[in-house]
Structure formats: structure tokens, C-alpha cells
mmCIF file of C-alpha atoms in Angstrom:
data_model
loop_
_atom_site.group_PDB
_atom_site.id
_atom_site.type_symbol
_atom_site.label_atom_id
_atom_site.label_comp_id
_atom_site.label_asym_id
_atom_site.label_seq_id
_atom_site.Cartn_x
_atom_site.Cartn_y
_atom_site.Cartn_z
ATOM 1 C CA GLN A 1 211.435 232.398 76.103
ATOM 2 C CA VAL A 2 210.403 236.023 75.527
ATOM 3 C CA GLN A 3 207.642 237.640 73.518
ATOM 4 C CA PRO A 4 208.540 241.098 72.188
ATOM 5 C CA VAL A 5 205.806 243.697 71.726
ATOM 6 C CA GLU A 6 206.635 246.942 69.927
ATOM 7 C CA SER A 7 205.004 250.345 70.306
ATOM 8 C CA GLY A 8 205.659 253.962 69.436
ATOM 9 C CA GLY A 9 205.359 253.936 65.670
ATOM 10 C CA GLY A 10 203.400 256.539 63.773
ATOM 11 C CA LEU A 11 203.471 259.312 61.210
ATOM 12 C CA VAL A 12 206.115 262.011 61.472
ATOM 13 C CA GLN A 13 207.435 264.734 59.197
ATOM 14 C CA ALA A 14 210.910 264.598 57.762
ATOM 15 C CA GLY A 15 213.407 265.898 60.283
ATOM 16 C CA GLY A 16 211.285 264.784 63.195
ATOM 17 C CA SER A 17 211.824 262.182 65.900
ATOM 18 C CA LEU A 18 210.156 259.080 67.249
ATOM 19 C CA ARG A 19 210.984 256.680 70.038
ATOM 20 C CA LEU A 20 210.097 253.052 69.651
ATOM 21 C CA SER A 21 209.732 250.778 72.655
ATOM 22 C CA CYS A 22 209.757 247.027 72.866
ATOM 23 C CA VAL A 23 208.636 245.218 75.987
ATOM 24 C CA ALA A 24 209.646 241.575 76.107
ATOM 25 C CA SER A 25 207.728 239.389 78.523
ATOM 26 C CA GLY A 26 209.644 236.748 80.389
ATOM 27 C CA ARG A 27 211.893 236.580 83.403
ATOM 28 C CA THR A 28 215.183 236.288 81.522
ATOM 29 C CA PHE A 29 215.152 239.462 79.399
ATOM 30 C CA SER A 30 218.684 240.347 80.438
ATOM 31 C CA GLY A 31 219.886 237.088 78.919
ATOM 32 C CA TYR A 32 218.952 238.174 75.384
ATOM 33 C CA VAL A 33 220.716 240.281 72.826
ATOM 34 C CA MET A 34 218.069 242.594 71.377
ATOM 35 C CA GLY A 35 217.790 243.980 67.885
ATOM 36 C CA TRP A 36 215.670 246.349 65.838
ATOM 37 C CA PHE A 37 215.020 245.488 62.205
ATOM 38 C CA ARG A 38 212.944 247.153 59.523
ATOM 39 C CA GLN A 39 211.253 246.036 56.355
ATOM 40 C CA THR A 40 209.596 247.711 53.382
ATOM 41 C CA PRO A 41 207.435 245.944 50.775
ATOM 42 C CA GLY A 42 209.468 243.850 48.382
ATOM 43 C CA LYS A 43 212.671 244.162 50.379
ATOM 44 C CA GLU A 44 214.497 241.953 52.832
ATOM 45 C CA ARG A 45 214.202 242.646 56.522
ATOM 46 C CA GLU A 46 217.349 244.530 57.500
ATOM 47 C CA ILE A 47 219.130 245.229 60.734
ATOM 48 C CA VAL A 48 218.828 248.752 62.115
ATOM 49 C CA ALA A 49 220.537 248.399 65.478
ATOM 50 C CA ALA A 50 221.372 245.810 68.119
ATOM 51 C CA ILE A 51 222.416 245.892 71.746
ATOM 52 C CA SER A 52 224.263 243.476 73.963
ATOM 53 C CA ARG A 53 222.726 241.839 76.996
ATOM 54 C CA SER A 54 224.193 244.356 79.415
ATOM 55 C CA GLY A 55 223.739 247.313 77.104
ATOM 56 C CA SER A 56 227.445 248.046 76.954
ATOM 57 C CA GLY A 57 227.787 247.033 73.309
ATOM 58 C CA THR A 58 225.815 248.316 70.341
ATOM 59 C CA TYR A 59 225.702 247.996 66.573
ATOM 60 C CA TYR A 60 224.185 250.380 64.035
ATOM 61 C CA ALA A 61 223.548 250.067 60.341
ATOM 62 C CA GLY A 62 225.450 252.665 58.382
ATOM 63 C CA SER A 63 222.266 254.351 57.190
ATOM 64 C CA VAL A 64 221.171 255.209 60.739
ATOM 65 C CA LYS A 65 224.467 255.751 62.530
ATOM 66 C CA GLY A 66 224.510 259.116 64.218
ATOM 67 C CA ARG A 67 220.727 259.498 63.995
ATOM 68 C CA PHE A 68 219.351 256.488 65.891
ATOM 69 C CA THR A 69 220.187 255.313 69.403
ATOM 70 C CA ILE A 70 219.399 251.900 70.846
ATOM 71 C CA SER A 71 219.207 251.415 74.592
ATOM 72 C CA ARG A 72 217.717 249.010 77.079
ATOM 73 C CA ASP A 73 216.410 248.917 80.620
ATOM 74 C CA ASN A 74 216.674 245.393 81.965
ATOM 75 C CA THR A 75 214.664 246.319 85.054
ATOM 76 C CA LYS A 76 211.718 247.090 82.772
ATOM 77 C CA ASN A 77 212.303 244.321 80.203
ATOM 78 C CA THR A 78 212.381 247.063 77.591
ATOM 79 C CA VAL A 79 214.558 248.053 74.650
ATOM 80 C CA TYR A 80 214.237 251.445 72.974
ATOM 81 C CA LEU A 81 215.066 252.916 69.611
ATOM 82 C CA GLN A 82 215.366 256.697 69.591
ATOM 83 C CA MET A 83 215.115 257.906 66.008
ATOM 84 C CA ASN A 84 216.119 261.467 65.161
ATOM 85 C CA SER A 85 216.450 263.373 61.896
ATOM 86 C CA LEU A 86 214.043 261.004 60.225
ATOM 87 C CA ASN A 87 213.746 261.006 56.466
ATOM 88 C CA PRO A 88 211.276 259.309 54.075
ATOM 89 C CA GLU A 89 213.760 256.485 53.482
ATOM 90 C CA ASP A 90 213.240 255.452 57.110
ATOM 91 C CA THR A 91 209.613 254.576 56.375
ATOM 92 C CA ALA A 92 209.134 250.892 57.170
ATOM 93 C CA VAL A 93 207.663 248.393 59.572
ATOM 94 C CA TYR A 94 210.042 248.176 62.511
ATOM 95 C CA TYR A 95 210.472 244.883 64.311
ATOM 96 C CA CYS A 96 211.983 244.050 67.672
ATOM 97 C CA ALA A 97 213.822 240.746 67.996
ATOM 98 C CA ALA A 98 215.522 238.742 70.721
ATOM 99 C CA ARG A 99 218.548 236.508 70.394
ATOM 100 C CA LEU A 100 219.527 233.920 73.008
ATOM 101 C CA ARG A 101 223.260 234.080 72.380
ATOM 102 C CA LEU A 102 226.236 235.957 73.815
ATOM 103 C CA SER A 103 227.146 237.991 70.761
ATOM 104 C CA ILE A 104 225.419 240.719 68.806
ATOM 105 C CA ALA A 105 224.234 239.547 65.385
ATOM 106 C CA THR A 106 223.084 241.381 62.278
ATOM 107 C CA GLU A 107 221.222 238.716 60.287
ATOM 108 C CA ARG A 108 217.525 238.157 60.904
ATOM 109 C CA THR A 109 218.025 234.381 60.876
ATOM 110 C CA GLU A 110 220.184 234.707 63.982
ATOM 111 C CA TYR A 111 217.318 235.997 66.115
ATOM 112 C CA ASP A 112 214.967 233.655 67.907
ATOM 113 C CA TYR A 113 211.887 235.677 68.851
ATOM 114 C CA TRP A 114 210.093 238.453 67.004
ATOM 115 C CA GLY A 115 207.437 241.043 67.646
ATOM 116 C CA GLN A 116 204.584 241.856 65.290
ATOM 117 C CA GLY A 117 206.091 245.130 64.145
ATOM 118 C CA THR A 118 205.128 248.784 64.302
ATOM 119 C CA GLN A 119 204.702 251.067 61.298
ATOM 120 C CA VAL A 120 206.845 254.168 60.974
ATOM 121 C CA THR A 121 205.938 256.583 58.198
ATOM 122 C CA VAL A 122 208.016 259.675 57.465
ATOM 123 C CA SER A 123 206.419 262.265 55.213
ATOM 124 C CA SER A 124 208.432 264.652 53.084
#
């Protein structure tokens, strides 16, 4: 079992960058696929990016491809989301999630453990 805890959110101007971090407690972090999701009021929680257990495989939602980069450091039990060229449509609460399966998944129901979320606000 892991408990993800996100950090790094905040207020940034359009065109700026932020890096989110998620530290997941537990001794078996490398056994989990990790994902970043985001949610705005009245909308479903949607996948942003996901990374395989080793870090060799990644997935990106079309809206962030080329702007966001997901990475992980299994020695630090940490997954990162580097967000560049931010725009107001990226404003949301960002959640880190862990999945105890072999394959990357894109549906929130396929993830087992969730953090509390961190707010990202992009001003125009």
C-alpha cells in the first residue's frame, strides 16, 4: 500500500511553468504504475499523464502532449509532472494516483490509491 502526497501547485501566469511532485510512502513504490489526473468543478476527473513502473513507458493526454513531462525517481518514491507553456485551461486540482498493476491505465477507476490534490491556477 502507498499513500501519495502531492506538492508544487500554485498560481502562475499563462506561458509559465510549474513542477508538481508526488511522494508516495511505502516500500514498494517501484511496483506501482503512477498517474496524474486533474479535475475542475462540474467535470469528470481526467487523465493527464501516466508512467510505467520502471519509467520507460509513458502516456499523455492529447491536450498536454508536448507541454507536460511525467517522470519518476524510484529511489526517492517520487513522481513528477513538469508543466510548461501553461494556459488557463490547465487550471484544475491535480491528483497523483497509484495503480498496482503491470500496465498503464487512463481511467480513474483503474487506480487504487489517491492523493488529496494540489491546486494549479493559470492566470491569463
